PDB file of C-alpha atoms and ligand atoms in Angstrom:
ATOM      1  CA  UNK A   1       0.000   0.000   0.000  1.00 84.00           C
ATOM      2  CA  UNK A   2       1.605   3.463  -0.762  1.00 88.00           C
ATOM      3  CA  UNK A   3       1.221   6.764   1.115  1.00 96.00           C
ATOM      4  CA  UNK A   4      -2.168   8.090   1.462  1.00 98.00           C
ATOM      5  CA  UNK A   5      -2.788  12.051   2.001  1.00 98.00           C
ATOM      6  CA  UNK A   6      -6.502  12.479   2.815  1.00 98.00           C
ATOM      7  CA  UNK A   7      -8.204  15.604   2.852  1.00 98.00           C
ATOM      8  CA  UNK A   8     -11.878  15.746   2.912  1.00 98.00           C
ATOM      9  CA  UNK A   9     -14.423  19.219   3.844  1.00 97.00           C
ATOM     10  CA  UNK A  10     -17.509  20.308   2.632  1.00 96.00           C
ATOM     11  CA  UNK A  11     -18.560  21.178  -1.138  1.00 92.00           C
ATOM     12  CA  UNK A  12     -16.817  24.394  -2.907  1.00 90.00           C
ATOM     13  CA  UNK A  13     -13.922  24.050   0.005  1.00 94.00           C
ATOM     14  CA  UNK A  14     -11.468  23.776  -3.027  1.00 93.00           C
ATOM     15  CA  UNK A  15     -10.262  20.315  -2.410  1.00 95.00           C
ATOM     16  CA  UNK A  16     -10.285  19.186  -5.795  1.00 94.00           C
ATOM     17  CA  UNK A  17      -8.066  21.956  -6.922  1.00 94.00           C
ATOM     18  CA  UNK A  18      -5.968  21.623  -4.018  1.00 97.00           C
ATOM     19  CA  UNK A  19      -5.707  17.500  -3.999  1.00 97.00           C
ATOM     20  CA  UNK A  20      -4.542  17.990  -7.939  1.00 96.00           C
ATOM     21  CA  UNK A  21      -1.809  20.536  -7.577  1.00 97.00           C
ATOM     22  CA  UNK A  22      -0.675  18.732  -3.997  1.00 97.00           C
ATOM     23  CA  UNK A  23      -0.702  15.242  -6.142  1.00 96.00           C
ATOM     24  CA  UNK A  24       1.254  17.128  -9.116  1.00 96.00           C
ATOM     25  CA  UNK A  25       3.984  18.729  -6.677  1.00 95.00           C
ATOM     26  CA  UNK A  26       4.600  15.002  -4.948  1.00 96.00           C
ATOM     27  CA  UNK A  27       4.447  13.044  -7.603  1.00 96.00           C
ATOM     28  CA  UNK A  28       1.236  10.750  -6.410  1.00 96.00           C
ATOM     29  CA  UNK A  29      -1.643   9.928  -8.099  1.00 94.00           C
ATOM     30  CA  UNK A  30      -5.069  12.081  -7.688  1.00 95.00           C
ATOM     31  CA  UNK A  31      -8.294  10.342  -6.329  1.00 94.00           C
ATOM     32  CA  UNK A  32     -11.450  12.255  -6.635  1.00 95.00           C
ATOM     33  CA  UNK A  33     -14.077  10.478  -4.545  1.00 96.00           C
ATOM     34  CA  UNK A  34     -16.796  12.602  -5.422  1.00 96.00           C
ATOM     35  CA  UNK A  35     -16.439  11.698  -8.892  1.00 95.00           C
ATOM     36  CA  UNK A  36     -17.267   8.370  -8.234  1.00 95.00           C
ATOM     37  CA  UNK A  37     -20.238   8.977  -5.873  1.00 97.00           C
ATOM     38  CA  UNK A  38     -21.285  11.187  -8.941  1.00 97.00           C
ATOM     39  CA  UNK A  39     -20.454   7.811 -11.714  1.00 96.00           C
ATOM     40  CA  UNK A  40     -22.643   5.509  -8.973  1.00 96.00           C
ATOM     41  CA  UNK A  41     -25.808   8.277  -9.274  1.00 97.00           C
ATOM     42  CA  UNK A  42     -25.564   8.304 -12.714  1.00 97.00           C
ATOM     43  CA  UNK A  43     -25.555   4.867 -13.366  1.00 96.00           C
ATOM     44  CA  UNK A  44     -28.150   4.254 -11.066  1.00 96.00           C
ATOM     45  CA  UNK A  45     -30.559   6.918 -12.283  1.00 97.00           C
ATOM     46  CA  UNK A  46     -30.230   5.296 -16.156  1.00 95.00           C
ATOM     47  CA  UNK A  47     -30.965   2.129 -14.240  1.00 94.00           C
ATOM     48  CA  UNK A  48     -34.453   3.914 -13.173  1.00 96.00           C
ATOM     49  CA  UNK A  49     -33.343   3.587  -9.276  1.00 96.00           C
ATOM     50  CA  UNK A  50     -35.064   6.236  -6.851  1.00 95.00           C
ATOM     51  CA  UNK A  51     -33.822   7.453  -4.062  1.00 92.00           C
ATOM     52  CA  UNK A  52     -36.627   5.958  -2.016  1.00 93.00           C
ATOM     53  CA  UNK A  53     -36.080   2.649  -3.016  1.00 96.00           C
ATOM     54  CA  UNK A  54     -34.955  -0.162  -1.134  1.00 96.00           C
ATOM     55  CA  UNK A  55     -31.168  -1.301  -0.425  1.00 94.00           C
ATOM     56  CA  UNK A  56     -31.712  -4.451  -2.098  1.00 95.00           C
ATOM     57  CA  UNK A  57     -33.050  -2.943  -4.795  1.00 96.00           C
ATOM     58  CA  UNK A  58     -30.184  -0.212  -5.106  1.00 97.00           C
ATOM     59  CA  UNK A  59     -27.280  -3.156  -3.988  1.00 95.00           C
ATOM     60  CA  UNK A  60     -28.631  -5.497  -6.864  1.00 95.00           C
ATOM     61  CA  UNK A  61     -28.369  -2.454  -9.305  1.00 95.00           C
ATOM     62  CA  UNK A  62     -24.910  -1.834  -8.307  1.00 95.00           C
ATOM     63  CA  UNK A  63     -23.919  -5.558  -9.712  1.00 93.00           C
ATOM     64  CA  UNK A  64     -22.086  -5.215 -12.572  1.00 89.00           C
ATOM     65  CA  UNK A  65     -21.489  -1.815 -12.606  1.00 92.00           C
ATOM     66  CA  UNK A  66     -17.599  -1.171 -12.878  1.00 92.00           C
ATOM     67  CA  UNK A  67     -15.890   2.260 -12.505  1.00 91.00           C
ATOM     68  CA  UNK A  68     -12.421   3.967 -13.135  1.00 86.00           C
ATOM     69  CA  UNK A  69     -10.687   7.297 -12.309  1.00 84.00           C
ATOM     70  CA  UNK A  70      -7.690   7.915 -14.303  1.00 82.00           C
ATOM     71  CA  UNK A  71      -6.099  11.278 -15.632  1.00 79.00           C
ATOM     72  CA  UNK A  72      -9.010  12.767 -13.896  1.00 83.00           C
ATOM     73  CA  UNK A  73     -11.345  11.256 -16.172  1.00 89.00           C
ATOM     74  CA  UNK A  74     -14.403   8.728 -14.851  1.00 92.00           C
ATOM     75  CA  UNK A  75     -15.128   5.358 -16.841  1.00 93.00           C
ATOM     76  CA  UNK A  76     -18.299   3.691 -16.143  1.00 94.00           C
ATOM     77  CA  UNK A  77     -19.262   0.498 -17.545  1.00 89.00           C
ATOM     78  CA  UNK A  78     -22.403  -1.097 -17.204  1.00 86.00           C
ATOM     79  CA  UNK A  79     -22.029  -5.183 -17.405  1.00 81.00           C
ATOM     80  CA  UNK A  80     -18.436  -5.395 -15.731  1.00 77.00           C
ATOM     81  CA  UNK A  81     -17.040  -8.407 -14.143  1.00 74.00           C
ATOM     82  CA  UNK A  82     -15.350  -6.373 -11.804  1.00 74.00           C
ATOM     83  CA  UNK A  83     -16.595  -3.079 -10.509  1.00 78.00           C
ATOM     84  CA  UNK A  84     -12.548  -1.830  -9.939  1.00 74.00           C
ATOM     85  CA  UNK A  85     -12.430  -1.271 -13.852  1.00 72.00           C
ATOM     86  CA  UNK A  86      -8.470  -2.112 -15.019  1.00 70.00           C
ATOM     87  CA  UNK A  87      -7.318   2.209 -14.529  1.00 71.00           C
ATOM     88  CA  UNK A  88      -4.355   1.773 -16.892  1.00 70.00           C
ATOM     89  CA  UNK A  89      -7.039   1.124 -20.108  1.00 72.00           C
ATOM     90  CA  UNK A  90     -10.033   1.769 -19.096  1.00 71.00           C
ATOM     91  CA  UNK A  91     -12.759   0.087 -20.922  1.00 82.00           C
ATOM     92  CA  UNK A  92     -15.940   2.288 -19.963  1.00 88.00           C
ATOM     93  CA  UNK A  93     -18.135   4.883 -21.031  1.00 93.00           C
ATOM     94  CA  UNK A  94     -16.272   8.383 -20.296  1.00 95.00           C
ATOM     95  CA  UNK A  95     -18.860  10.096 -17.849  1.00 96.00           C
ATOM     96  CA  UNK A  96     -16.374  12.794 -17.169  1.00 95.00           C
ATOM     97  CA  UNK A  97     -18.720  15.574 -18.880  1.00 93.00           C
ATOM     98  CA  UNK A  98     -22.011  14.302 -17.776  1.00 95.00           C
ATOM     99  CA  UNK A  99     -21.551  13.686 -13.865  1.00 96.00           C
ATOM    100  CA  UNK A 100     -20.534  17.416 -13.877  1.00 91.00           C
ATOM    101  CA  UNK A 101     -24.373  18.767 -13.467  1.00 90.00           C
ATOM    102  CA  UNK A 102     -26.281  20.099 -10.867  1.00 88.00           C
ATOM    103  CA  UNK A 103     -28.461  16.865 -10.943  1.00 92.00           C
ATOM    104  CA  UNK A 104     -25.720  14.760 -10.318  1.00 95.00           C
ATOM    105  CA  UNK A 105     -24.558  17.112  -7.469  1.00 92.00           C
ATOM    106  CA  UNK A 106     -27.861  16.255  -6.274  1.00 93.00           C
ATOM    107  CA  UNK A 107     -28.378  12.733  -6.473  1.00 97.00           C
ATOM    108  CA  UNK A 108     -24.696  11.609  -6.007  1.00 96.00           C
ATOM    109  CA  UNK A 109     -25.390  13.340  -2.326  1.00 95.00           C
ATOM    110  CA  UNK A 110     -28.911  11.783  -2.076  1.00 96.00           C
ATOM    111  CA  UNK A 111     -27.569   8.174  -2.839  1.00 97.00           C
ATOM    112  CA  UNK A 112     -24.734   8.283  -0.850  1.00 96.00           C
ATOM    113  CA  UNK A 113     -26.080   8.378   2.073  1.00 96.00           C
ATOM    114  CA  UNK A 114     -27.511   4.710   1.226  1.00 96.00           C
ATOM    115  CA  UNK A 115     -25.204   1.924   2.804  1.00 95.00           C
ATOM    116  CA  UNK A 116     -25.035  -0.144  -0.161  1.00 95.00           C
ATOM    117  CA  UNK A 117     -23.576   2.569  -2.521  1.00 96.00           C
ATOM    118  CA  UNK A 118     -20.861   3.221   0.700  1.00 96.00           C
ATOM    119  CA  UNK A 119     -20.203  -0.181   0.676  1.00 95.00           C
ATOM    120  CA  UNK A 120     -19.953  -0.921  -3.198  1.00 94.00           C
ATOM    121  CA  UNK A 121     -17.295   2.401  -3.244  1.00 95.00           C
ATOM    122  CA  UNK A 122     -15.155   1.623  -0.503  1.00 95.00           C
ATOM    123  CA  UNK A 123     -12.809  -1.042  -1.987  1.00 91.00           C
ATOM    124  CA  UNK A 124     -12.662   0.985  -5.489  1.00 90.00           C
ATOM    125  CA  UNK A 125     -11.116   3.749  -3.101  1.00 94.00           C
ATOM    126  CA  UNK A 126      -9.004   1.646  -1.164  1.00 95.00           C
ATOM    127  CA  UNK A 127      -7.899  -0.493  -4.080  1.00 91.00           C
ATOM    128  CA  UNK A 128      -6.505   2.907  -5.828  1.00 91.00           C
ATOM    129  CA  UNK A 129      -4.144   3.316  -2.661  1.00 93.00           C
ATOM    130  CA  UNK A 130      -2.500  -0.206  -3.678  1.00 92.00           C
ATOM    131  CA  UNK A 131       0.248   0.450  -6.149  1.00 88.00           C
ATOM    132  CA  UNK A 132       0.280   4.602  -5.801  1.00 91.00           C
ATOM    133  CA  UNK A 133       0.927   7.233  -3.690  1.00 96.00           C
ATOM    134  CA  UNK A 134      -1.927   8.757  -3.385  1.00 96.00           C
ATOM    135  CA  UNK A 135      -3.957  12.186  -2.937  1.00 97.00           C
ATOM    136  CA  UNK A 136      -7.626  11.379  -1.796  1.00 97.00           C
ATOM    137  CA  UNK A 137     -10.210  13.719  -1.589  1.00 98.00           C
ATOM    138  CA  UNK A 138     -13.826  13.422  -0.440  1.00 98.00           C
ATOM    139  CA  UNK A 139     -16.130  13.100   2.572  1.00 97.00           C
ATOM    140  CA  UNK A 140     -14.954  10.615   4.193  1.00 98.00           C
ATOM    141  CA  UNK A 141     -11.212   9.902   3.653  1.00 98.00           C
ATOM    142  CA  UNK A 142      -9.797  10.713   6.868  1.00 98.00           C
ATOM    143  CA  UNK A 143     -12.731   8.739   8.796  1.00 98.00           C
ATOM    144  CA  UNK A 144     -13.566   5.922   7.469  1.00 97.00           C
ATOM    145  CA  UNK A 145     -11.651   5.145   3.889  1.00 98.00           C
ATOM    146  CA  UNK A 146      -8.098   5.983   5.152  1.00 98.00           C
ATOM    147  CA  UNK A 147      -7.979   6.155   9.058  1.00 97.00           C
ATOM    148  CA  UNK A 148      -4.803   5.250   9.107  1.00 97.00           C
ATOM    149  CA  UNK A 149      -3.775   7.720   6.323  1.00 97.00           C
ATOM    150  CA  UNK A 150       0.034   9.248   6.419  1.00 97.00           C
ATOM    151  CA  UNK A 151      -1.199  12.877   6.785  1.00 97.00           C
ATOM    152  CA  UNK A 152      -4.686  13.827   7.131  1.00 98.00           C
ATOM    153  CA  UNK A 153      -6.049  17.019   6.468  1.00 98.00           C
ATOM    154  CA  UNK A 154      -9.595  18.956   6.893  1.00 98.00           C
ATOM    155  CA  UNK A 155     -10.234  21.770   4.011  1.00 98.00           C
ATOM    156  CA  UNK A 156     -12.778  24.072   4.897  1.00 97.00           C
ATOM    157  CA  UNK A 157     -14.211  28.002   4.036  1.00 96.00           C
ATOM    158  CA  UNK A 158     -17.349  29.920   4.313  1.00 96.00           C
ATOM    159  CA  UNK A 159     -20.464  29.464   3.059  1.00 95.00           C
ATOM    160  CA  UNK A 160     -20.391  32.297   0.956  1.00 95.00           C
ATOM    161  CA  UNK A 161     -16.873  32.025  -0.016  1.00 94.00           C
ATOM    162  CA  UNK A 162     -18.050  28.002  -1.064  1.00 95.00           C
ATOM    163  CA  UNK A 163     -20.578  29.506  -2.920  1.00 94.00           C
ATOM    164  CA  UNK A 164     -19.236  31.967  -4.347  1.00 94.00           C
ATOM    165  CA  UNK A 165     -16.871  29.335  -5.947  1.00 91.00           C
ATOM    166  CA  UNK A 166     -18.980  26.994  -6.773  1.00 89.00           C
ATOM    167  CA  UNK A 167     -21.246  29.483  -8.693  1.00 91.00           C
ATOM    168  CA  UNK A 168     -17.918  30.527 -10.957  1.00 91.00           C
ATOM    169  CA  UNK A 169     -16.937  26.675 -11.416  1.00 85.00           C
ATOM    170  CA  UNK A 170     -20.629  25.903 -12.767  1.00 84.00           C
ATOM    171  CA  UNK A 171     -20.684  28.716 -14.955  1.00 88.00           C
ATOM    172  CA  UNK A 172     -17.060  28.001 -16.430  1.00 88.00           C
ATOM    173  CA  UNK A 173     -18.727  24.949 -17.482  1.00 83.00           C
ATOM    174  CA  UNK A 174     -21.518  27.074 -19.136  1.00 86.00           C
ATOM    175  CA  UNK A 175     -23.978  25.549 -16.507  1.00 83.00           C
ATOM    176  CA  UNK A 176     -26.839  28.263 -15.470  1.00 86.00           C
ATOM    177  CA  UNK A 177     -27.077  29.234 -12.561  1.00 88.00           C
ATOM    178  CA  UNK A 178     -27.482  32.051 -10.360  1.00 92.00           C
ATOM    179  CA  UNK A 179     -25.623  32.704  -7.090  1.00 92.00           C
ATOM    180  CA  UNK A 180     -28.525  31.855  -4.683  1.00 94.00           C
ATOM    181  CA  UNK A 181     -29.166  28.770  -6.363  1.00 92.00           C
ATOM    182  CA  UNK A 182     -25.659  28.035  -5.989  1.00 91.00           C
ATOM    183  CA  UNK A 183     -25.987  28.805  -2.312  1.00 94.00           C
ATOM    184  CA  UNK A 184     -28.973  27.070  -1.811  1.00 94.00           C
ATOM    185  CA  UNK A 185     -27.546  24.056  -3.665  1.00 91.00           C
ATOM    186  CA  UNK A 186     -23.962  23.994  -1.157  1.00 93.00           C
ATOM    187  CA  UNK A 187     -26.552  24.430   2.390  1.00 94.00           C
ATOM    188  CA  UNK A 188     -28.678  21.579   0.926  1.00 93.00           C
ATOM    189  CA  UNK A 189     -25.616  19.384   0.005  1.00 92.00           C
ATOM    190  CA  UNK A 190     -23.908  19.945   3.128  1.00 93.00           C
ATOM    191  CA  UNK A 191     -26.590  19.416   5.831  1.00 94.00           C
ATOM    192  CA  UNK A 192     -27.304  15.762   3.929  1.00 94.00           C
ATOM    193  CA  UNK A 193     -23.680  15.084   4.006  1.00 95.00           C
ATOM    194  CA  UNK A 194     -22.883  15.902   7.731  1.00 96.00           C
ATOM    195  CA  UNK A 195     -26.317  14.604   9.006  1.00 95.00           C
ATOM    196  CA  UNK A 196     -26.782  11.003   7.514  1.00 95.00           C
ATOM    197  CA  UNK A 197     -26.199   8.283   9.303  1.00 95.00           C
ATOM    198  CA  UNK A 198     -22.932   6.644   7.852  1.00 95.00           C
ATOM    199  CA  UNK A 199     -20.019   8.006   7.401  1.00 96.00           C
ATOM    200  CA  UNK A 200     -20.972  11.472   7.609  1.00 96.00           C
ATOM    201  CA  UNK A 201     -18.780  14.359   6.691  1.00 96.00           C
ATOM    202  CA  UNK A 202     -16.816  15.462  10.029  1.00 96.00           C
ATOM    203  CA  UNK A 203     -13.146  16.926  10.479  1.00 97.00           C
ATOM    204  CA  UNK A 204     -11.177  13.231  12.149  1.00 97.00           C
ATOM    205  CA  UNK A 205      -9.606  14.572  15.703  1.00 97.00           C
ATOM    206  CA  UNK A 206      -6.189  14.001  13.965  1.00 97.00           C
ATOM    207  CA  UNK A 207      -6.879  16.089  10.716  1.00 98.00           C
ATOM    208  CA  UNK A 208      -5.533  19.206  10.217  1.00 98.00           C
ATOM    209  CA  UNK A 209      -7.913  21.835   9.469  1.00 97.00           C
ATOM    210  CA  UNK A 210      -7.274  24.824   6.854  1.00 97.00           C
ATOM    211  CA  UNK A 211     -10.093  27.046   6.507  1.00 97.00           C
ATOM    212  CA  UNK A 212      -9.429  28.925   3.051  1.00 95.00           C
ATOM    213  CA  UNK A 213     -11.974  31.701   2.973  1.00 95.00           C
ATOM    214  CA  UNK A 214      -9.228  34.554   2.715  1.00 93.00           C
ATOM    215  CA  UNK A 215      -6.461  32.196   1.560  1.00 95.00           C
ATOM    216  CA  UNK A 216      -5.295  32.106  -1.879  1.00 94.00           C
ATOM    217  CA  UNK A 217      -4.634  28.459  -3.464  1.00 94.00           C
ATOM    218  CA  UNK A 218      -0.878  29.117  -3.044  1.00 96.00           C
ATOM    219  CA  UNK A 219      -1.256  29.897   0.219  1.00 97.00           C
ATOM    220  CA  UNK A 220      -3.904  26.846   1.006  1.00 97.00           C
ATOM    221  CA  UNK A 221      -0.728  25.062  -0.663  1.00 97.00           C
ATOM    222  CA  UNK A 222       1.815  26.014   0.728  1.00 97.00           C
ATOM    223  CA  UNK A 223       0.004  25.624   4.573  1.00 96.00           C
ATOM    224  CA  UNK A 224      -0.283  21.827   3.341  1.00 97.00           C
ATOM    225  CA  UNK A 225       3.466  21.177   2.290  1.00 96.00           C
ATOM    226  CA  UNK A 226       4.440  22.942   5.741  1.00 96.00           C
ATOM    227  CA  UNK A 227       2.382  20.277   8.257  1.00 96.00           C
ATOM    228  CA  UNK A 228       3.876  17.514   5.242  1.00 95.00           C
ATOM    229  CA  UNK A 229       7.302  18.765   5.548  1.00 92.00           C
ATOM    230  CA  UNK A 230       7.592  19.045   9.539  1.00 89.00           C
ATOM    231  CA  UNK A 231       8.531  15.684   9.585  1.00 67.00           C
ATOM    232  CA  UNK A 232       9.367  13.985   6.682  1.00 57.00           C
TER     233      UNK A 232
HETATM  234  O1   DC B   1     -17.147  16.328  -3.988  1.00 67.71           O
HETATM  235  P1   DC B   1     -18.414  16.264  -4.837  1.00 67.71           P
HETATM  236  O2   DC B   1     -19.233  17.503  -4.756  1.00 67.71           O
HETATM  237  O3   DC B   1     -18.124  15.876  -6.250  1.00 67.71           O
HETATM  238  O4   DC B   1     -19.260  15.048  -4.176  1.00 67.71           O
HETATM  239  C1   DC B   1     -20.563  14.721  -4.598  1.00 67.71           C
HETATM  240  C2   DC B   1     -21.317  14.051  -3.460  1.00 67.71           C
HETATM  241  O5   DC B   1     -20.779  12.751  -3.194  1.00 67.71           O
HETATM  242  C3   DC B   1     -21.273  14.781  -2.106  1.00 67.71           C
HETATM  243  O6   DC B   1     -22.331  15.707  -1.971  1.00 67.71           O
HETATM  244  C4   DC B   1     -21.389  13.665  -1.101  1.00 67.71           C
HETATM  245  C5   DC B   1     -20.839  12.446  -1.804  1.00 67.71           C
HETATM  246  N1   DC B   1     -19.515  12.038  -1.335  1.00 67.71           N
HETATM  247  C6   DC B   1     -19.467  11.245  -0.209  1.00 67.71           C
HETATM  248  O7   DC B   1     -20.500  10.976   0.405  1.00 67.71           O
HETATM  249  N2   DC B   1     -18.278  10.765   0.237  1.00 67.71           N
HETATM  250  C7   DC B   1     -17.134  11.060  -0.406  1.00 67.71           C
HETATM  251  N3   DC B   1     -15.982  10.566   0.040  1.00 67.71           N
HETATM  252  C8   DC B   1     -17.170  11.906  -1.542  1.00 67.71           C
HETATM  253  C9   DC B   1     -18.379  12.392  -1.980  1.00 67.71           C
END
């Protein structure tokens, strides 16, 4: 198993950005858990799975379902043998672009809160710590993914500032949206995520926490490499 650095914090607290350009300076690989919360609500929703329906229901949809992250792009394949799709050639349908909506915001928060969708992602995470270094992002990496995880860090800002960010990544992506929808949408997304059940989003006693409301990303950075460098 390689080196794990987990970071995890609420949406819009700029961990993607921060996980990629920490992976890039180090030399390990990127691991965008959201993005595969996102693939497993897509993939169920073509499947015609609710949110209301049943774990059994949602757990037998899961079967066959395989998923890959690599170069930051997300693979999904519907009748898979394996659901850790081989991340050197991935053989899936690239779901990079479509996971990327509000909807999928949406639902990938909704379903995750279900056990079986926790339980079908865990070993795709922890598999992707097996031959890499590695730079994990999400909800839960410090908690439950990576406990034991080399450094472990807790990314968080403001509501506004979350917002605020979030509203300027959607419309990069030429997504409409106004700011107050982009508010609503991080209050809405956060209060699921910190309030279900399992594996809820909470800063780990042993993480770090960065709050980057008046920090620029160099600065978020360069925080990071300090607690990494103190003793390396
Ligand atoms: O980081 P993101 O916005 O792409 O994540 C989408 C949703 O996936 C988020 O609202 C909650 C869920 N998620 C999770 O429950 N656990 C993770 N480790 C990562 C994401």
């Amino acid at each position: 198993m390689g080196k794990v650095i987990a970071i995890d914090g609420p949406a819009g607290a700029g961990k993607g950005t921060i996980a990629k350009l920490l992976a890039g300076e180090l030399g390990f690989s990127y691991l965008d858990t959201g993005a595969l919360y996102r693939a497993v609500a897509l993939a169920l929703r073509e499947k015609g799975i609710n949110p209301e329906d049943s774990d059994e229901k949602i757990a037998s949809a899961l079967k066959g379902i395989g998923i890959a992250f690599k170069d930051e792009k997300v693979f999904l394949k519907e009748n898979s043998q394996l659901s850790t799709l081989n991340s050197q050639r991935p053989d899936g349908r690239d779901v990079s672009e479509d996971i990327r909506t509000t909807e999928m915001g949406h639902y990938s928060s909704v379903f995750s809160a279900r056990k079986a969708v926790r339980d079908f992602l865990l070993d795709i995470q922890r598999n992707a710590s097996l031959n890499s270094d590695l730079v994990a992002e999400g909800r839960d990496m410090t908690t439950v993914v990576f406990p034991d995880a080399w450094k472990k860090f807790y990314l968080d800002a403001s509501v506004e500032e979350r917002a605020k960010r979030r509203y300027l990544q959607l419309k990069e992506k030429g997504i409409n949206i106004t700011e107050s929808e982009a508010k609503n949408d991080v209050v809405e997304r956060d209060a699921r995520d910190s309030r279900r059940d399992i594996a809820p989003l909470m800063k780990a006693e042993d993480a770090v926490l960065i709050d980057s409301s008046s920090m620029t990303i160099d600065k978020v950075l360069e925080n990071i490499m300090k607690v990494i460098r103190a003793d390396h």
